Short mmCIF file of C-alpha atoms and ligand atoms in Angstrom, two decimals:
data_model
loop_
_atom_site.label_atom_id
_atom_site.label_comp_id
_atom_site.label_asym_id
_atom_site.label_seq_id
_atom_site.Cartn_x
_atom_site.Cartn_y
_atom_site.Cartn_z
CA MET A 1 6.98 30.85 20.71
CA ASP A 2 4.41 32.67 18.77
CA GLY A 3 6.53 35.64 17.82
CA LYS A 4 7.39 34.51 14.32
CA LYS A 5 4.25 34.82 12.28
CA PRO A 6 4.38 35.25 8.54
CA LYS A 7 3.19 38.60 7.27
CA PHE A 8 0.88 39.05 4.28
CA ILE A 9 0.50 42.46 2.63
CA ILE A 10 -1.53 43.19 -0.50
CA LEU A 11 -0.58 46.35 -2.41
CA LEU A 12 -3.07 48.19 -4.58
CA TYR A 13 -2.03 49.93 -7.81
CA HIS A 14 -3.97 51.12 -10.87
CA LYS A 15 -1.90 52.65 -13.67
CA ILE A 16 1.85 52.80 -14.11
CA GLY A 17 3.37 55.97 -15.52
CA ASN A 18 3.14 59.71 -15.19
CA TYR A 19 -0.25 61.35 -14.89
CA THR A 20 -1.04 64.15 -17.31
CA GLU A 21 -2.41 67.51 -16.28
CA LYS A 22 -5.76 66.51 -17.75
CA SER A 23 -6.01 63.59 -15.39
CA LYS A 24 -8.87 63.94 -12.95
CA PHE A 25 -7.60 61.15 -10.70
CA PRO A 26 -3.79 61.50 -10.62
CA GLY A 27 -3.84 59.23 -7.58
CA LEU A 28 -4.39 56.31 -9.92
CA TYR A 29 -0.89 56.69 -11.40
CA VAL A 30 2.43 55.52 -10.03
CA ARG A 31 5.62 56.37 -11.95
CA GLU A 32 7.79 53.45 -13.10
CA ALA A 33 10.77 54.65 -11.06
CA ASP A 34 8.64 54.86 -7.91
CA PHE A 35 7.15 51.44 -8.56
CA ASP A 36 10.63 50.01 -9.03
CA ALA A 37 11.90 51.67 -5.84
CA GLN A 38 8.94 50.31 -3.86
CA ILE A 39 9.56 46.76 -5.05
CA ASN A 40 13.24 47.06 -4.25
CA TYR A 41 12.52 48.40 -0.79
CA LEU A 42 10.26 45.41 -0.03
CA LYS A 43 12.83 43.02 -1.45
CA LYS A 44 15.48 44.51 0.80
CA LYS A 45 13.11 44.04 3.72
CA GLY A 46 12.90 40.33 2.88
CA PHE A 47 9.45 40.23 1.27
CA LYS A 48 8.66 37.50 -1.23
CA PHE A 49 6.27 38.46 -4.02
CA VAL A 50 3.32 36.17 -4.63
CA SER A 51 0.09 36.03 -6.59
CA LEU A 52 -3.13 36.16 -4.58
CA SER A 53 -3.84 32.46 -5.07
CA ARG A 54 -0.38 31.67 -3.75
CA LEU A 55 -0.92 34.04 -0.83
CA LYS A 56 -4.12 32.21 0.08
CA THR A 57 -2.44 28.81 -0.10
CA LEU A 58 0.36 30.00 2.19
CA TYR A 59 -2.09 31.68 4.54
CA ASP A 60 -4.32 28.60 4.78
CA CYS A 61 -1.32 26.39 5.25
CA TYR A 62 0.04 28.47 8.11
CA TYR A 63 -3.18 29.20 9.98
CA GLN A 64 -4.75 25.78 9.51
CA GLU A 65 -1.65 24.26 10.96
CA ILE A 66 -1.90 26.51 13.95
CA SER A 67 -5.48 25.43 14.56
CA THR A 68 -4.65 21.78 13.87
CA GLY A 69 -2.03 22.07 16.55
CA GLU A 70 -4.47 23.56 19.00
CA THR A 71 -7.12 20.92 18.53
CA GLY A 72 -4.55 18.16 18.60
CA LYS A 73 -6.00 16.69 15.46
CA GLY A 74 -4.15 15.80 12.35
CA GLY A 75 -0.61 15.49 12.30
CA LYS A 76 2.67 16.80 11.77
CA PRO A 77 3.01 18.01 8.21
CA GLY A 78 2.11 21.19 9.99
CA ALA A 79 5.10 21.82 12.09
CA ALA A 80 7.59 21.77 9.27
CA ALA A 81 5.76 24.21 7.06
CA LYS A 82 5.04 26.42 10.03
CA ALA A 83 8.64 26.59 11.03
CA SER A 84 9.79 27.32 7.51
CA ASP A 85 7.14 29.99 7.09
CA GLY A 86 7.60 31.61 10.45
CA GLY A 87 8.47 35.24 10.11
CA GLN A 88 8.49 35.19 6.32
CA LYS A 89 6.96 38.28 4.74
CA TYR A 90 4.84 38.10 1.61
CA ALA A 91 3.68 40.91 -0.65
CA ALA A 92 1.02 40.57 -3.33
CA ILE A 93 1.04 43.38 -5.87
CA THR A 94 -2.41 43.94 -7.33
CA PHE A 95 -3.52 46.22 -10.18
CA ASP A 96 -7.19 47.13 -10.43
CA ASP A 97 -8.95 47.80 -13.77
CA GLY A 98 -6.50 46.41 -16.33
CA SER A 99 -5.01 49.60 -17.74
CA LYS A 100 -2.73 48.97 -20.72
CA SER A 101 0.02 50.82 -18.83
CA VAL A 102 0.33 47.78 -16.55
CA TYR A 103 1.68 45.96 -19.59
CA SER A 104 3.42 48.79 -21.43
CA LYS A 105 5.19 50.21 -18.35
CA GLY A 106 4.68 48.00 -15.31
CA PHE A 107 5.40 44.58 -16.77
CA LYS A 108 9.03 45.45 -17.50
CA VAL A 109 9.56 46.53 -13.91
CA LEU A 110 8.00 43.28 -12.67
CA LYS A 111 10.15 41.19 -15.01
CA ASP A 112 13.36 43.10 -14.26
CA ASN A 113 12.79 42.44 -10.59
CA GLY A 114 11.61 38.86 -11.10
CA VAL A 115 8.43 39.44 -9.12
CA ASN A 116 4.85 38.34 -9.50
CA ALA A 117 1.54 40.21 -9.35
CA THR A 118 -2.21 39.96 -9.89
CA VAL A 119 -4.20 42.02 -12.42
CA PHE A 120 -7.94 42.58 -11.89
CA MET A 121 -9.45 43.03 -15.33
CA VAL A 122 -12.75 44.65 -16.29
CA SER A 123 -13.69 41.79 -18.58
CA GLY A 124 -16.12 43.67 -20.81
CA LEU A 125 -13.48 46.22 -21.75
CA ILE A 126 -10.60 44.02 -22.88
CA GLY A 127 -8.86 45.86 -25.72
CA GLY A 128 -11.20 48.82 -25.16
CA LEU A 129 -11.21 52.03 -23.14
CA ASN A 130 -11.79 52.98 -19.50
CA GLU A 131 -15.43 53.77 -20.15
CA TRP A 132 -16.62 53.88 -16.54
CA ASP A 133 -13.82 56.34 -15.68
CA ILE A 134 -14.49 58.48 -18.74
CA GLY A 135 -18.04 58.64 -17.42
CA ASN A 136 -16.58 59.94 -14.14
CA GLY A 137 -14.67 62.67 -16.02
CA GLU A 138 -11.30 60.94 -16.32
CA GLU A 139 -9.27 61.17 -19.52
CA ILE A 140 -9.25 58.31 -21.98
CA ASP A 141 -7.02 55.35 -21.15
CA GLU A 142 -6.51 52.18 -23.12
CA MET A 143 -7.21 48.83 -21.50
CA LEU A 144 -5.21 45.63 -21.78
CA GLY A 145 -5.88 43.51 -24.83
CA LEU A 146 -6.11 39.75 -24.90
CA PRO A 147 -2.58 39.13 -26.26
CA GLU A 148 -1.14 41.20 -23.40
CA LEU A 149 -3.21 39.42 -20.79
CA LYS A 150 -2.06 36.09 -22.21
CA GLU A 151 1.59 37.11 -22.24
CA MET A 152 1.45 38.29 -18.64
CA ARG A 153 -0.43 35.16 -17.66
CA GLU A 154 2.29 33.03 -19.24
CA TYR A 155 4.89 34.85 -17.21
CA GLY A 156 2.96 33.82 -14.08
CA ILE A 157 0.89 36.89 -13.38
CA GLU A 158 -2.50 35.98 -11.99
CA ILE A 159 -5.56 37.46 -13.65
CA GLY A 160 -8.51 38.30 -11.43
CA ALA A 161 -12.00 39.59 -12.18
CA HIS A 162 -13.08 43.20 -11.72
CA THR A 163 -16.65 42.70 -13.01
CA ARG A 164 -17.74 43.20 -16.60
CA THR A 165 -18.49 46.95 -16.66
CA HIS A 166 -17.15 48.35 -13.34
CA PRO A 167 -20.43 49.26 -11.58
CA HIS A 168 -20.96 50.12 -7.91
CA LEU A 169 -22.09 46.65 -6.85
CA THR A 170 -24.18 47.91 -3.93
CA ARG A 171 -26.13 50.26 -6.20
CA VAL A 172 -27.35 47.69 -8.71
CA SER A 173 -29.84 44.87 -8.09
CA PRO A 174 -28.52 41.68 -6.49
CA ARG A 175 -29.17 39.87 -9.76
CA GLU A 176 -27.15 42.40 -11.70
CA ALA A 177 -24.36 42.38 -9.12
CA TYR A 178 -24.17 38.61 -9.32
CA ASN A 179 -24.14 38.66 -13.13
CA GLU A 180 -21.40 41.30 -13.21
CA MET A 181 -19.18 39.14 -11.01
CA ALA A 182 -20.02 35.69 -12.35
CA SER A 183 -19.90 36.68 -16.02
CA SER A 184 -16.62 38.48 -15.55
CA ARG A 185 -15.15 35.29 -14.14
CA GLU A 186 -16.61 33.17 -16.94
CA ASP A 187 -15.45 35.58 -19.67
CA LEU A 188 -11.89 35.54 -18.40
CA GLU A 189 -11.82 31.78 -17.83
CA LYS A 190 -12.99 31.19 -21.38
CA LEU A 191 -10.58 33.68 -22.93
CA LEU A 192 -7.53 32.65 -20.92
CA GLY A 193 -8.23 28.99 -20.25
CA VAL A 194 -7.32 29.25 -16.57
CA ASN A 195 -9.23 29.41 -13.31
CA ILE A 196 -10.09 32.88 -12.12
CA ASN A 197 -10.00 32.71 -8.34
CA PHE A 198 -10.09 36.29 -7.09
CA LEU A 199 -12.19 39.38 -7.52
CA ALA A 200 -11.72 43.06 -6.69
CA TYR A 201 -14.88 45.07 -5.97
CA PRO A 202 -15.04 48.12 -8.27
CA TYR A 203 -14.54 51.32 -6.22
CA GLY A 204 -14.03 48.99 -3.26
CA ASP A 205 -17.81 49.07 -2.99
CA TYR A 206 -19.36 46.04 -1.29
CA ASP A 207 -21.68 45.03 1.52
CA GLU A 208 -22.72 41.77 3.14
CA SER A 209 -25.03 40.84 0.28
CA VAL A 210 -22.36 41.55 -2.36
CA LYS A 211 -19.92 39.41 -0.39
CA GLN A 212 -22.32 36.48 -0.38
CA LEU A 213 -22.91 36.90 -4.12
CA ALA A 214 -19.16 36.89 -4.74
CA LYS A 215 -18.93 33.57 -2.87
CA LYS A 216 -21.82 32.21 -4.87
CA ALA A 217 -20.09 33.27 -8.09
CA GLY A 218 -17.31 30.84 -7.19
CA PHE A 219 -14.47 33.11 -6.10
CA GLU A 220 -12.01 32.19 -3.36
CA GLY A 221 -11.72 35.74 -2.17
CA ALA A 222 -12.29 39.39 -3.00
CA CYS A 223 -10.31 42.58 -2.43
CA THR A 224 -11.64 45.85 -1.06
CA THR A 225 -9.93 49.24 -0.94
CA LYS A 226 -9.91 49.28 2.87
CA THR A 227 -6.49 49.63 4.46
CA GLY A 228 -4.87 46.78 6.31
CA ILE A 229 -2.92 43.54 6.07
CA VAL A 230 -4.10 39.94 5.84
CA LYS A 231 -3.82 38.60 9.34
CA LYS A 232 -5.26 35.80 11.45
CA GLY A 233 -9.02 35.58 11.08
CA ALA A 234 -8.98 37.72 7.91
CA ASP A 235 -12.20 37.82 5.90
CA PHE A 236 -11.11 36.63 2.46
CA PHE A 237 -14.17 38.26 0.90
CA ALA A 238 -13.20 41.63 2.31
CA LEU A 239 -9.43 41.59 1.86
CA ARG A 240 -7.67 44.75 2.93
CA ARG A 241 -4.86 46.33 0.93
CA VAL A 242 -2.32 49.13 0.99
CA ALA A 243 -3.06 51.68 -1.73
CA VAL A 244 -0.13 53.29 -3.53
CA ARG A 245 -0.68 56.60 -5.34
CA HIS A 246 1.20 59.07 -7.52
CA ASN A 247 2.34 61.04 -4.47
CA THR A 248 3.47 58.01 -2.48
CA ASN A 249 7.19 58.74 -2.49
CA LEU A 250 9.55 56.21 -0.97
CA PHE A 251 9.44 57.88 2.44
CA LYS A 252 5.64 57.74 2.48
CA PHE A 253 5.69 54.20 1.14
CA LYS A 254 7.99 53.02 3.95
CA ARG A 255 5.77 54.76 6.49
CA LYS A 256 2.65 53.11 5.03
CA ILE A 257 4.23 49.66 5.21
CA PHE A 258 5.47 50.26 8.72
CA LYS A 259 2.12 51.59 9.92
CA VAL A 260 0.07 48.85 8.38
CA SER A 261 2.45 46.17 9.65
CA HIS A 262 2.28 47.38 13.22
CA PHE A 263 -1.12 48.94 13.74
CA TYR A 264 -3.59 47.00 11.59
ZN1 ZN B 301 -11.55 49.62 -10.56
#
């Protein structure tokens, strides 16, 4: 009677649109049509689209009820929610960095499909340029401005933190790593007037110490770039995702979702 577990998948995107030939990291781009096709495929498969905070609430609700049942403590609100959640599939679309293309190209696709998402913003570069990537040799890209963040937030898109300047958190001092995470959260909370609950580690770079610092900075969870789904016993400070790239055509996308659903 355990066969019907809900499924939680977090997708990782960066920029929406076509990469140019000057682009050093074309993998960061996903064309609008591909993005739209991917959302529609998941919809057809019965996925519901949620923000990360919503995903965590649903996850806690389901798995706490399971353990409540096992220990015989607590009561029954559990059973109802469990039954209604059994077998439901949830997808959380996430965008790392806060490229303006998420607004100029991706937002329309999200709205047309009536789906939600989470945007991890480099808080020191709001309305600026992708300076860390330019430093890595990538072409110039504009970042989301405050009005765009606010508009997306009003639609229901969750904003998460992606540090202030996008450093490798394991390569800076613990104090600096903490400041990058905590100040990013504070900046965004002040500017947007909402709680910032989730973080994505820049470059997916983290270790045990960075994880502890992220907890200390007040987050409820943090995303990595490791592949996987969010299943029972998941470490919410090392959340796994499914990365989608410019060459992830629908066939590859389906295969990725299938693989990750069955083998991770
Ligand atoms: Zn990033």
